[in-house]
């Protein structure tokens, strides 16, 4: 299979490996991107693969928390340019969509778009979106949303960088005081900064853990480590990687001497009741969406004679 500059660029963005290493890995994997990532990791040339390799599309993440604090939402609305993403009309629309999500029963964007628009029930959400496209003069898209509801606990959101990153956190607790809300905000900021994939290790699929173990084993063998210490080495590395992926095991950014779990324990003692993380969501504007960068692709091609 012919290896293109675009493929090399994509693999480089996913792994952080050098261009020539990416080209060799793709050739060895016959163009299979996932296999190429594994090859680079086994050789110790790549970081752990990210779910989203590219941050490209423009737009914003908007949030909404109901007055009683029992419902919270996040929504990503995309635009073609950063200029429009900063436009007040676009931003107002994004927050209107986030508010509508709080009342939706839809489980997909397709269903959601068919619902009556909150501000004018004679129109659908899709009609409202089409009108906004006409007014702003640029293609817009409601890409995804999430909605949390709680009976016993708090829901808090955090928006970073004017909508570049949005986080929604649901803490389960009998105490819903300002102190618990402050703790939820701290957790939301942690998620925005460190980007965990799971709450606890128990949530990680067994097949994923096994695949990671095999990659780390091959990596250690390729480093020339003695076979008798490889097993101990890979378990240590595996546990370190898994801890970085799990929110409760991460070092707490406000106090690196404790984990997030220990921080929540300390707040629980303060308020006199258990606090647990029930759910979280993190949206980063444009993650996983490719935006054409023709000049860069050409530059890569020239360097690699593709």
PDB file of C-alpha atoms in Angstrom:
ATOM      1  CA  UNK A   1       0.000   0.000   0.000  1.00  0.00           C
ATOM      2  CA  UNK A   2       1.277   3.475  -0.914  1.00  0.00           C
ATOM      3  CA  UNK A   3       2.194   5.552   2.141  1.00  0.00           C
ATOM      4  CA  UNK A   4       1.053   9.152   1.700  1.00  0.00           C
ATOM      5  CA  UNK A   5       2.224  12.346   3.386  1.00  0.00           C
ATOM      6  CA  UNK A   6      -1.215  12.733   4.960  1.00  0.00           C
ATOM      7  CA  UNK A   7      -0.917   9.292   6.588  1.00  0.00           C
ATOM      8  CA  UNK A   8       2.530  10.127   7.933  1.00  0.00           C
ATOM      9  CA  UNK A   9       1.274  13.449   9.275  1.00  0.00           C
ATOM     10  CA  UNK A  10      -1.672  11.765  11.016  1.00  0.00           C
ATOM     11  CA  UNK A  11       0.538   9.133  12.651  1.00  0.00           C
ATOM     12  CA  UNK A  12       2.997  11.803  13.737  1.00  0.00           C
ATOM     13  CA  UNK A  13       0.221  13.826  15.378  1.00  0.00           C
ATOM     14  CA  UNK A  14      -1.136  10.753  17.172  1.00  0.00           C
ATOM     15  CA  UNK A  15       2.208   9.486  18.481  1.00  0.00           C
ATOM     16  CA  UNK A  16       4.647  12.394  18.542  1.00  0.00           C
ATOM     17  CA  UNK A  17       7.226  10.185  16.767  1.00  0.00           C
ATOM     18  CA  UNK A  18       9.595  11.447  14.049  1.00  0.00           C
ATOM     19  CA  UNK A  19       8.523  11.573  10.415  1.00  0.00           C
ATOM     20  CA  UNK A  20      10.915   8.894   9.157  1.00  0.00           C
ATOM     21  CA  UNK A  21       9.993   6.580  12.035  1.00  0.00           C
ATOM     22  CA  UNK A  22       6.312   7.112  11.184  1.00  0.00           C
ATOM     23  CA  UNK A  23       6.939   6.341   7.521  1.00  0.00           C
ATOM     24  CA  UNK A  24       8.829   3.124   8.375  1.00  0.00           C
ATOM     25  CA  UNK A  25       6.114   2.024  10.823  1.00  0.00           C
ATOM     26  CA  UNK A  26       3.367   2.607   8.256  1.00  0.00           C
ATOM     27  CA  UNK A  27       5.315   0.647   5.650  1.00  0.00           C
ATOM     28  CA  UNK A  28       5.812  -2.217   8.102  1.00  0.00           C
ATOM     29  CA  UNK A  29       2.105  -2.130   8.999  1.00  0.00           C
ATOM     30  CA  UNK A  30       1.072  -1.920   5.328  1.00  0.00           C
ATOM     31  CA  UNK A  31      -0.780   1.328   5.972  1.00  0.00           C
ATOM     32  CA  UNK A  32      -2.736   0.107   9.024  1.00  0.00           C
ATOM     33  CA  UNK A  33      -2.753   3.148  11.343  1.00  0.00           C
ATOM     34  CA  UNK A  34      -3.525   1.259  14.583  1.00  0.00           C
ATOM     35  CA  UNK A  35      -0.845  -1.332  13.856  1.00  0.00           C
ATOM     36  CA  UNK A  36       1.674   1.415  13.068  1.00  0.00           C
ATOM     37  CA  UNK A  37       0.958   3.029  16.440  1.00  0.00           C
ATOM     38  CA  UNK A  38       1.619  -0.321  18.145  1.00  0.00           C
ATOM     39  CA  UNK A  39       4.897  -0.749  16.239  1.00  0.00           C
ATOM     40  CA  UNK A  40       6.121   2.683  17.310  1.00  0.00           C
ATOM     41  CA  UNK A  41       5.136   2.054  20.914  1.00  0.00           C
ATOM     42  CA  UNK A  42       6.865  -1.324  20.964  1.00  0.00           C
ATOM     43  CA  UNK A  43      10.039   0.404  19.762  1.00  0.00           C
ATOM     44  CA  UNK A  44       9.673   3.024  22.481  1.00  0.00           C
ATOM     45  CA  UNK A  45       9.255   5.766  19.872  1.00  0.00           C
ATOM     46  CA  UNK A  46       5.719   6.821  20.699  1.00  0.00           C
ATOM     47  CA  UNK A  47       3.613   7.960  23.588  1.00  0.00           C
ATOM     48  CA  UNK A  48       0.432   6.034  24.448  1.00  0.00           C
ATOM     49  CA  UNK A  49      -2.000   6.463  21.566  1.00  0.00           C
ATOM     50  CA  UNK A  50      -4.597   9.154  22.046  1.00  0.00           C
ATOM     51  CA  UNK A  51      -8.200   8.589  21.148  1.00  0.00           C
ATOM     52  CA  UNK A  52      -8.216  11.888  19.277  1.00  0.00           C
ATOM     53  CA  UNK A  53      -5.072  12.580  17.331  1.00  0.00           C
ATOM     54  CA  UNK A  54      -5.961  15.944  15.886  1.00  0.00           C
ATOM     55  CA  UNK A  55      -7.480  19.134  17.226  1.00  0.00           C
ATOM     56  CA  UNK A  56      -8.607  20.994  14.141  1.00  0.00           C
ATOM     57  CA  UNK A  57     -12.213  22.227  13.833  1.00  0.00           C
ATOM     58  CA  UNK A  58     -13.279  25.590  15.203  1.00  0.00           C
ATOM     59  CA  UNK A  59     -16.258  26.391  17.408  1.00  0.00           C
ATOM     60  CA  UNK A  60     -16.888  26.150  21.130  1.00  0.00           C
ATOM     61  CA  UNK A  61     -18.110  24.030  24.010  1.00  0.00           C
ATOM     62  CA  UNK A  62     -21.068  25.589  25.839  1.00  0.00           C
ATOM     63  CA  UNK A  63     -22.581  24.600  29.188  1.00  0.00           C
ATOM     64  CA  UNK A  64     -25.815  24.913  31.156  1.00  0.00           C
ATOM     65  CA  UNK A  65     -26.704  24.184  34.791  1.00  0.00           C
ATOM     66  CA  UNK A  66     -30.358  24.338  35.840  1.00  0.00           C
ATOM     67  CA  UNK A  67     -31.362  26.778  38.591  1.00  0.00           C
ATOM     68  CA  UNK A  68     -31.853  23.959  41.104  1.00  0.00           C
ATOM     69  CA  UNK A  69     -28.473  22.463  40.146  1.00  0.00           C
ATOM     70  CA  UNK A  70     -30.009  19.066  39.399  1.00  0.00           C
ATOM     71  CA  UNK A  71     -29.360  19.065  35.633  1.00  0.00           C
ATOM     72  CA  UNK A  72     -26.197  19.958  33.750  1.00  0.00           C
ATOM     73  CA  UNK A  73     -25.216  19.845  30.077  1.00  0.00           C
ATOM     74  CA  UNK A  74     -22.303  20.291  27.709  1.00  0.00           C
ATOM     75  CA  UNK A  75     -22.619  20.773  23.954  1.00  0.00           C
ATOM     76  CA  UNK A  76     -20.052  21.225  21.186  1.00  0.00           C
ATOM     77  CA  UNK A  77     -21.098  23.496  18.326  1.00  0.00           C
ATOM     78  CA  UNK A  78     -18.649  23.798  15.436  1.00  0.00           C
ATOM     79  CA  UNK A  79     -17.955  26.599  12.993  1.00  0.00           C
ATOM     80  CA  UNK A  80     -15.611  26.881  10.034  1.00  0.00           C
ATOM     81  CA  UNK A  81     -13.443  29.682  11.433  1.00  0.00           C
ATOM     82  CA  UNK A  82     -12.172  30.894  14.777  1.00  0.00           C
ATOM     83  CA  UNK A  83     -13.483  34.353  13.859  1.00  0.00           C
ATOM     84  CA  UNK A  84     -17.070  33.073  13.887  1.00  0.00           C
ATOM     85  CA  UNK A  85     -16.412  31.060  17.060  1.00  0.00           C
ATOM     86  CA  UNK A  86     -15.805  34.381  18.822  1.00  0.00           C
ATOM     87  CA  UNK A  87     -18.909  35.974  17.289  1.00  0.00           C
ATOM     88  CA  UNK A  88     -21.493  36.887  19.956  1.00  0.00           C
ATOM     89  CA  UNK A  89     -24.427  35.612  17.895  1.00  0.00           C
ATOM     90  CA  UNK A  90     -22.749  32.238  17.441  1.00  0.00           C
ATOM     91  CA  UNK A  91     -21.870  31.998  21.139  1.00  0.00           C
ATOM     92  CA  UNK A  92     -25.400  32.912  22.214  1.00  0.00           C
ATOM     93  CA  UNK A  93     -26.780  30.196  19.935  1.00  0.00           C
ATOM     94  CA  UNK A  94     -24.387  27.620  21.435  1.00  0.00           C
ATOM     95  CA  UNK A  95     -25.596  28.445  24.959  1.00  0.00           C
ATOM     96  CA  UNK A  96     -29.229  28.260  23.792  1.00  0.00           C
ATOM     97  CA  UNK A  97     -28.526  24.773  22.453  1.00  0.00           C
ATOM     98  CA  UNK A  98     -26.923  23.799  25.786  1.00  0.00           C
ATOM     99  CA  UNK A  99     -30.058  24.962  27.614  1.00  0.00           C
ATOM    100  CA  UNK A 100     -32.295  22.986  25.261  1.00  0.00           C
ATOM    101  CA  UNK A 101     -30.233  19.833  25.892  1.00  0.00           C
ATOM    102  CA  UNK A 102     -31.215  20.078  29.580  1.00  0.00           C
ATOM    103  CA  UNK A 103     -34.814  19.385  28.559  1.00  0.00           C
ATOM    104  CA  UNK A 104     -34.227  16.838  25.819  1.00  0.00           C
ATOM    105  CA  UNK A 105     -35.065  13.136  25.928  1.00  0.00           C
ATOM    106  CA  UNK A 106     -32.970  12.520  22.810  1.00  0.00           C
ATOM    107  CA  UNK A 107     -29.969  10.216  22.985  1.00  0.00           C
ATOM    108  CA  UNK A 108     -28.401  11.283  19.682  1.00  0.00           C
ATOM    109  CA  UNK A 109     -27.779  14.536  17.804  1.00  0.00           C
ATOM    110  CA  UNK A 110     -30.021  13.283  14.971  1.00  0.00           C
ATOM    111  CA  UNK A 111     -32.972  12.856  17.368  1.00  0.00           C
ATOM    112  CA  UNK A 112     -32.196  16.142  19.081  1.00  0.00           C
ATOM    113  CA  UNK A 113     -32.289  18.109  15.823  1.00  0.00           C
ATOM    114  CA  UNK A 114     -35.848  16.896  15.154  1.00  0.00           C
ATOM    115  CA  UNK A 115     -37.188  18.348  18.419  1.00  0.00           C
ATOM    116  CA  UNK A 116     -39.121  21.603  18.632  1.00  0.00           C
ATOM    117  CA  UNK A 117     -36.830  24.604  19.173  1.00  0.00           C
ATOM    118  CA  UNK A 118     -37.208  25.958  22.701  1.00  0.00           C
ATOM    119  CA  UNK A 119     -37.376  29.614  21.629  1.00  0.00           C
ATOM    120  CA  UNK A 120     -39.878  28.978  18.804  1.00  0.00           C
ATOM    121  CA  UNK A 121     -41.758  25.652  18.949  1.00  0.00           C
ATOM    122  CA  UNK A 122     -42.997  26.133  15.371  1.00  0.00           C
ATOM    123  CA  UNK A 123     -39.414  25.318  14.273  1.00  0.00           C
ATOM    124  CA  UNK A 124     -37.178  22.340  14.917  1.00  0.00           C
ATOM    125  CA  UNK A 125     -33.664  22.586  16.320  1.00  0.00           C
ATOM    126  CA  UNK A 126     -32.426  21.840  12.808  1.00  0.00           C
ATOM    127  CA  UNK A 127     -34.500  24.755  11.441  1.00  0.00           C
ATOM    128  CA  UNK A 128     -32.930  27.050  14.020  1.00  0.00           C
ATOM    129  CA  UNK A 129     -29.471  25.809  13.055  1.00  0.00           C
ATOM    130  CA  UNK A 130     -30.183  26.345   9.341  1.00  0.00           C
ATOM    131  CA  UNK A 131     -31.361  29.898  10.032  1.00  0.00           C
ATOM    132  CA  UNK A 132     -28.244  30.644  12.028  1.00  0.00           C
ATOM    133  CA  UNK A 133     -26.080  29.353   9.165  1.00  0.00           C
ATOM    134  CA  UNK A 134     -27.893  31.731   6.830  1.00  0.00           C
ATOM    135  CA  UNK A 135     -27.438  34.716   9.156  1.00  0.00           C
ATOM    136  CA  UNK A 136     -23.790  34.061  10.040  1.00  0.00           C
ATOM    137  CA  UNK A 137     -22.843  32.972   6.521  1.00  0.00           C
ATOM    138  CA  UNK A 138     -20.754  29.995   7.560  1.00  0.00           C
ATOM    139  CA  UNK A 139     -21.419  26.295   7.961  1.00  0.00           C
ATOM    140  CA  UNK A 140     -22.246  25.349  11.572  1.00  0.00           C
ATOM    141  CA  UNK A 141     -22.796  21.989  13.208  1.00  0.00           C
ATOM    142  CA  UNK A 142     -24.148  20.683  16.503  1.00  0.00           C
ATOM    143  CA  UNK A 143     -21.642  17.880  16.958  1.00  0.00           C
ATOM    144  CA  UNK A 144     -22.338  16.249  20.338  1.00  0.00           C
ATOM    145  CA  UNK A 145     -23.877  16.753  23.761  1.00  0.00           C
ATOM    146  CA  UNK A 146     -24.041  15.199  27.205  1.00  0.00           C
ATOM    147  CA  UNK A 147     -26.600  15.579  29.973  1.00  0.00           C
ATOM    148  CA  UNK A 148     -26.276  14.684  33.669  1.00  0.00           C
ATOM    149  CA  UNK A 149     -29.110  14.569  36.204  1.00  0.00           C
ATOM    150  CA  UNK A 150     -28.850  14.041  39.957  1.00  0.00           C
ATOM    151  CA  UNK A 151     -31.096  13.551  42.971  1.00  0.00           C
ATOM    152  CA  UNK A 152     -28.446  13.403  45.692  1.00  0.00           C
ATOM    153  CA  UNK A 153     -25.362  15.356  44.768  1.00  0.00           C
ATOM    154  CA  UNK A 154     -24.028  18.293  42.785  1.00  0.00           C
ATOM    155  CA  UNK A 155     -23.402  18.930  39.103  1.00  0.00           C
ATOM    156  CA  UNK A 156     -20.746  21.481  38.210  1.00  0.00           C
ATOM    157  CA  UNK A 157     -19.299  22.574  34.876  1.00  0.00           C
ATOM    158  CA  UNK A 158     -16.078  24.301  33.944  1.00  0.00           C
ATOM    159  CA  UNK A 159     -15.287  26.085  30.684  1.00  0.00           C
ATOM    160  CA  UNK A 160     -11.664  26.768  29.814  1.00  0.00           C
ATOM    161  CA  UNK A 161     -10.179  29.048  27.176  1.00  0.00           C
ATOM    162  CA  UNK A 162     -13.456  30.682  26.173  1.00  0.00           C
ATOM    163  CA  UNK A 163     -14.981  27.365  25.157  1.00  0.00           C
ATOM    164  CA  UNK A 164     -11.968  25.422  23.889  1.00  0.00           C
ATOM    165  CA  UNK A 165     -12.463  22.826  26.645  1.00  0.00           C
ATOM    166  CA  UNK A 166     -15.619  22.069  28.620  1.00  0.00           C
ATOM    167  CA  UNK A 167     -16.027  19.705  31.569  1.00  0.00           C
ATOM    168  CA  UNK A 168     -19.123  18.440  33.383  1.00  0.00           C
ATOM    169  CA  UNK A 169     -18.838  16.665  36.748  1.00  0.00           C
ATOM    170  CA  UNK A 170     -21.455  14.881  38.863  1.00  0.00           C
ATOM    171  CA  UNK A 171     -20.474  14.272  42.496  1.00  0.00           C
ATOM    172  CA  UNK A 172     -22.707  12.027  44.583  1.00  0.00           C
ATOM    173  CA  UNK A 173     -23.162  13.366  48.115  1.00  0.00           C
ATOM    174  CA  UNK A 174     -25.845  13.986  50.734  1.00  0.00           C
ATOM    175  CA  UNK A 175     -24.184  17.356  51.341  1.00  0.00           C
ATOM    176  CA  UNK A 176     -24.682  19.894  48.560  1.00  0.00           C
ATOM    177  CA  UNK A 177     -23.041  22.850  50.296  1.00  0.00           C
ATOM    178  CA  UNK A 178     -20.700  25.354  48.675  1.00  0.00           C
ATOM    179  CA  UNK A 179     -17.748  23.308  49.944  1.00  0.00           C
ATOM    180  CA  UNK A 180     -18.861  20.270  47.933  1.00  0.00           C
ATOM    181  CA  UNK A 181     -19.484  22.463  44.885  1.00  0.00           C
ATOM    182  CA  UNK A 182     -15.990  23.887  45.309  1.00  0.00           C
ATOM    183  CA  UNK A 183     -14.599  20.336  45.376  1.00  0.00           C
ATOM    184  CA  UNK A 184     -16.546  19.519  42.205  1.00  0.00           C
ATOM    185  CA  UNK A 185     -15.043  22.598  40.523  1.00  0.00           C
ATOM    186  CA  UNK A 186     -11.559  21.479  41.580  1.00  0.00           C
ATOM    187  CA  UNK A 187     -12.216  18.044  40.058  1.00  0.00           C
ATOM    188  CA  UNK A 188     -13.527  19.654  36.855  1.00  0.00           C
ATOM    189  CA  UNK A 189     -10.347  21.726  36.535  1.00  0.00           C
ATOM    190  CA  UNK A 190      -8.298  18.563  37.104  1.00  0.00           C
ATOM    191  CA  UNK A 191     -10.155  16.834  34.256  1.00  0.00           C
ATOM    192  CA  UNK A 192      -9.683  19.820  31.947  1.00  0.00           C
ATOM    193  CA  UNK A 193      -5.929  19.877  32.602  1.00  0.00           C
ATOM    194  CA  UNK A 194      -5.032  16.168  32.751  1.00  0.00           C
ATOM    195  CA  UNK A 195      -7.713  14.539  30.573  1.00  0.00           C
ATOM    196  CA  UNK A 196      -8.369  11.216  32.357  1.00  0.00           C
ATOM    197  CA  UNK A 197     -10.201   8.496  30.435  1.00  0.00           C
ATOM    198  CA  UNK A 198     -11.879   6.696  33.352  1.00  0.00           C
ATOM    199  CA  UNK A 199     -12.916   7.324  36.957  1.00  0.00           C
ATOM    200  CA  UNK A 200     -11.364   4.145  38.404  1.00  0.00           C
ATOM    201  CA  UNK A 201      -9.277   1.235  37.154  1.00  0.00           C
ATOM    202  CA  UNK A 202     -12.343  -1.027  37.431  1.00  0.00           C
ATOM    203  CA  UNK A 203     -13.838   0.741  34.400  1.00  0.00           C
ATOM    204  CA  UNK A 204     -10.928  -0.114  32.076  1.00  0.00           C
ATOM    205  CA  UNK A 205     -11.779  -3.016  29.720  1.00  0.00           C
ATOM    206  CA  UNK A 206      -9.763  -6.174  30.426  1.00  0.00           C
ATOM    207  CA  UNK A 207      -8.810  -6.595  26.751  1.00  0.00           C
ATOM    208  CA  UNK A 208      -7.360  -3.060  26.705  1.00  0.00           C
ATOM    209  CA  UNK A 209      -5.206  -3.834  29.767  1.00  0.00           C
ATOM    210  CA  UNK A 210      -3.990  -7.068  28.176  1.00  0.00           C
ATOM    211  CA  UNK A 211      -3.091  -5.296  24.941  1.00  0.00           C
ATOM    212  CA  UNK A 212      -1.163  -2.630  26.879  1.00  0.00           C
ATOM    213  CA  UNK A 213       0.686  -5.368  28.761  1.00  0.00           C
ATOM    214  CA  UNK A 214       1.756  -7.032  25.490  1.00  0.00           C
ATOM    215  CA  UNK A 215       2.966  -3.730  24.014  1.00  0.00           C
ATOM    216  CA  UNK A 216       4.986  -2.922  27.143  1.00  0.00           C
ATOM    217  CA  UNK A 217       6.461  -6.436  27.151  1.00  0.00           C
ATOM    218  CA  UNK A 218       7.634  -6.099  23.556  1.00  0.00           C
ATOM    219  CA  UNK A 219       8.956  -2.621  24.324  1.00  0.00           C
ATOM    220  CA  UNK A 220      11.021  -3.943  27.260  1.00  0.00           C
ATOM    221  CA  UNK A 221      12.393  -6.845  25.204  1.00  0.00           C
ATOM    222  CA  UNK A 222      13.350  -4.453  22.400  1.00  0.00           C
ATOM    223  CA  UNK A 223      15.261  -2.399  24.973  1.00  0.00           C
ATOM    224  CA  UNK A 224      17.345  -5.490  25.657  1.00  0.00           C
ATOM    225  CA  UNK A 225      16.126  -6.030  29.206  1.00  0.00           C
ATOM    226  CA  UNK A 226      16.796  -9.502  30.710  1.00  0.00           C
ATOM    227  CA  UNK A 227      13.782 -11.802  30.386  1.00  0.00           C
ATOM    228  CA  UNK A 228      13.775 -12.538  34.144  1.00  0.00           C
ATOM    229  CA  UNK A 229      13.051  -8.899  35.052  1.00  0.00           C
ATOM    230  CA  UNK A 230      10.779  -8.029  32.132  1.00  0.00           C
ATOM    231  CA  UNK A 231       7.596  -9.191  33.887  1.00  0.00           C
ATOM    232  CA  UNK A 232       8.218  -7.035  36.950  1.00  0.00           C
ATOM    233  CA  UNK A 233       9.117  -4.099  34.737  1.00  0.00           C
ATOM    234  CA  UNK A 234       6.001  -4.264  32.595  1.00  0.00           C
ATOM    235  CA  UNK A 235       3.696  -4.523  35.627  1.00  0.00           C
ATOM    236  CA  UNK A 236       5.293  -1.406  37.079  1.00  0.00           C
ATOM    237  CA  UNK A 237       4.974   0.503  33.806  1.00  0.00           C
ATOM    238  CA  UNK A 238       1.442  -0.782  33.252  1.00  0.00           C
ATOM    239  CA  UNK A 239       0.277   0.346  36.678  1.00  0.00           C
ATOM    240  CA  UNK A 240       1.833   3.773  36.103  1.00  0.00           C
ATOM    241  CA  UNK A 241       0.069   4.136  32.725  1.00  0.00           C
ATOM    242  CA  UNK A 242      -3.282   3.004  34.131  1.00  0.00           C
ATOM    243  CA  UNK A 243      -3.024   5.408  37.076  1.00  0.00           C
ATOM    244  CA  UNK A 244      -2.489   8.296  34.658  1.00  0.00           C
ATOM    245  CA  UNK A 245      -5.677   7.282  32.832  1.00  0.00           C
ATOM    246  CA  UNK A 246      -7.827   7.030  35.991  1.00  0.00           C
ATOM    247  CA  UNK A 247      -9.095  10.212  37.616  1.00  0.00           C
ATOM    248  CA  UNK A 248      -9.049   9.058  41.256  1.00  0.00           C
ATOM    249  CA  UNK A 249      -5.437   7.800  40.987  1.00  0.00           C
ATOM    250  CA  UNK A 250      -4.017  10.963  39.419  1.00  0.00           C
ATOM    251  CA  UNK A 251      -1.907  13.414  41.386  1.00  0.00           C
ATOM    252  CA  UNK A 252      -4.173  16.265  42.453  1.00  0.00           C
ATOM    253  CA  UNK A 253      -2.995  19.335  40.492  1.00  0.00           C
ATOM    254  CA  UNK A 254      -3.653  21.727  43.402  1.00  0.00           C
ATOM    255  CA  UNK A 255      -1.620  19.555  45.775  1.00  0.00           C
ATOM    256  CA  UNK A 256       0.627  16.966  44.062  1.00  0.00           C
ATOM    257  CA  UNK A 257       1.364  15.337  47.441  1.00  0.00           C
ATOM    258  CA  UNK A 258      -2.084  13.727  47.332  1.00  0.00           C
ATOM    259  CA  UNK A 259      -4.208  11.886  44.780  1.00  0.00           C
ATOM    260  CA  UNK A 260      -7.669  12.991  43.682  1.00  0.00           C
ATOM    261  CA  UNK A 261      -9.096  10.147  45.789  1.00  0.00           C
ATOM    262  CA  UNK A 262      -7.278  11.448  48.905  1.00  0.00           C
ATOM    263  CA  UNK A 263      -8.500  14.979  48.190  1.00  0.00           C
ATOM    264  CA  UNK A 264     -12.119  13.784  48.086  1.00  0.00           C
ATOM    265  CA  UNK A 265     -11.574  11.823  51.296  1.00  0.00           C
ATOM    266  CA  UNK A 266     -10.382  14.999  53.020  1.00  0.00           C
ATOM    267  CA  UNK A 267     -13.417  16.981  51.824  1.00  0.00           C
ATOM    268  CA  UNK A 268     -15.711  14.125  52.886  1.00  0.00           C
ATOM    269  CA  UNK A 269     -14.306  14.391  56.424  1.00  0.00           C
ATOM    270  CA  UNK A 270     -14.832  18.163  56.385  1.00  0.00           C
ATOM    271  CA  UNK A 271     -18.533  17.930  55.495  1.00  0.00           C
ATOM    272  CA  UNK A 272     -19.240  14.720  57.397  1.00  0.00           C
ATOM    273  CA  UNK A 273     -20.518  12.580  54.531  1.00  0.00           C
ATOM    274  CA  UNK A 274     -19.082  10.483  51.691  1.00  0.00           C
ATOM    275  CA  UNK A 275     -18.426  12.159  48.348  1.00  0.00           C
ATOM    276  CA  UNK A 276     -17.930  10.043  45.237  1.00  0.00           C
ATOM    277  CA  UNK A 277     -17.457  10.839  41.550  1.00  0.00           C
ATOM    278  CA  UNK A 278     -20.499   9.479  39.755  1.00  0.00           C
ATOM    279  CA  UNK A 279     -19.709  10.707  36.228  1.00  0.00           C
ATOM    280  CA  UNK A 280     -17.700  13.196  34.204  1.00  0.00           C
ATOM    281  CA  UNK A 281     -17.474  14.365  30.606  1.00  0.00           C
ATOM    282  CA  UNK A 282     -14.770  16.371  28.848  1.00  0.00           C
ATOM    283  CA  UNK A 283     -15.196  17.960  25.406  1.00  0.00           C
ATOM    284  CA  UNK A 284     -12.343  19.643  23.561  1.00  0.00           C
ATOM    285  CA  UNK A 285     -13.404  21.708  20.580  1.00  0.00           C
ATOM    286  CA  UNK A 286     -12.656  19.958  17.321  1.00  0.00           C
ATOM    287  CA  UNK A 287     -10.929  16.901  18.773  1.00  0.00           C
ATOM    288  CA  UNK A 288     -10.736  14.166  16.163  1.00  0.00           C
ATOM    289  CA  UNK A 289     -11.945  16.386  13.308  1.00  0.00           C
ATOM    290  CA  UNK A 290      -9.486  16.966  10.486  1.00  0.00           C
ATOM    291  CA  UNK A 291      -9.023  20.426   9.044  1.00  0.00           C
ATOM    292  CA  UNK A 292      -7.128  20.647   5.767  1.00  0.00           C
ATOM    293  CA  UNK A 293      -3.547  21.803   6.124  1.00  0.00           C
ATOM    294  CA  UNK A 294      -2.398  21.450   2.556  1.00  0.00           C
ATOM    295  CA  UNK A 295       0.810  23.450   2.972  1.00  0.00           C
ATOM    296  CA  UNK A 296       2.010  21.344   5.874  1.00  0.00           C
ATOM    297  CA  UNK A 297       1.257  18.116   4.003  1.00  0.00           C
ATOM    298  CA  UNK A 298       3.256  19.382   1.029  1.00  0.00           C
ATOM    299  CA  UNK A 299       6.131  20.291   3.318  1.00  0.00           C
ATOM    300  CA  UNK A 300       6.167  16.795   4.803  1.00  0.00           C
ATOM    301  CA  UNK A 301       6.038  15.262   1.324  1.00  0.00           C
ATOM    302  CA  UNK A 302       9.029  17.276   0.178  1.00  0.00           C
ATOM    303  CA  UNK A 303      11.081  16.281   3.212  1.00  0.00           C
ATOM    304  CA  UNK A 304      10.292  12.609   2.689  1.00  0.00           C
ATOM    305  CA  UNK A 305      10.314  12.533  -1.119  1.00  0.00           C
ATOM    306  CA  UNK A 306       6.792  11.093  -1.226  1.00  0.00           C
TER     307      UNK A 306
END
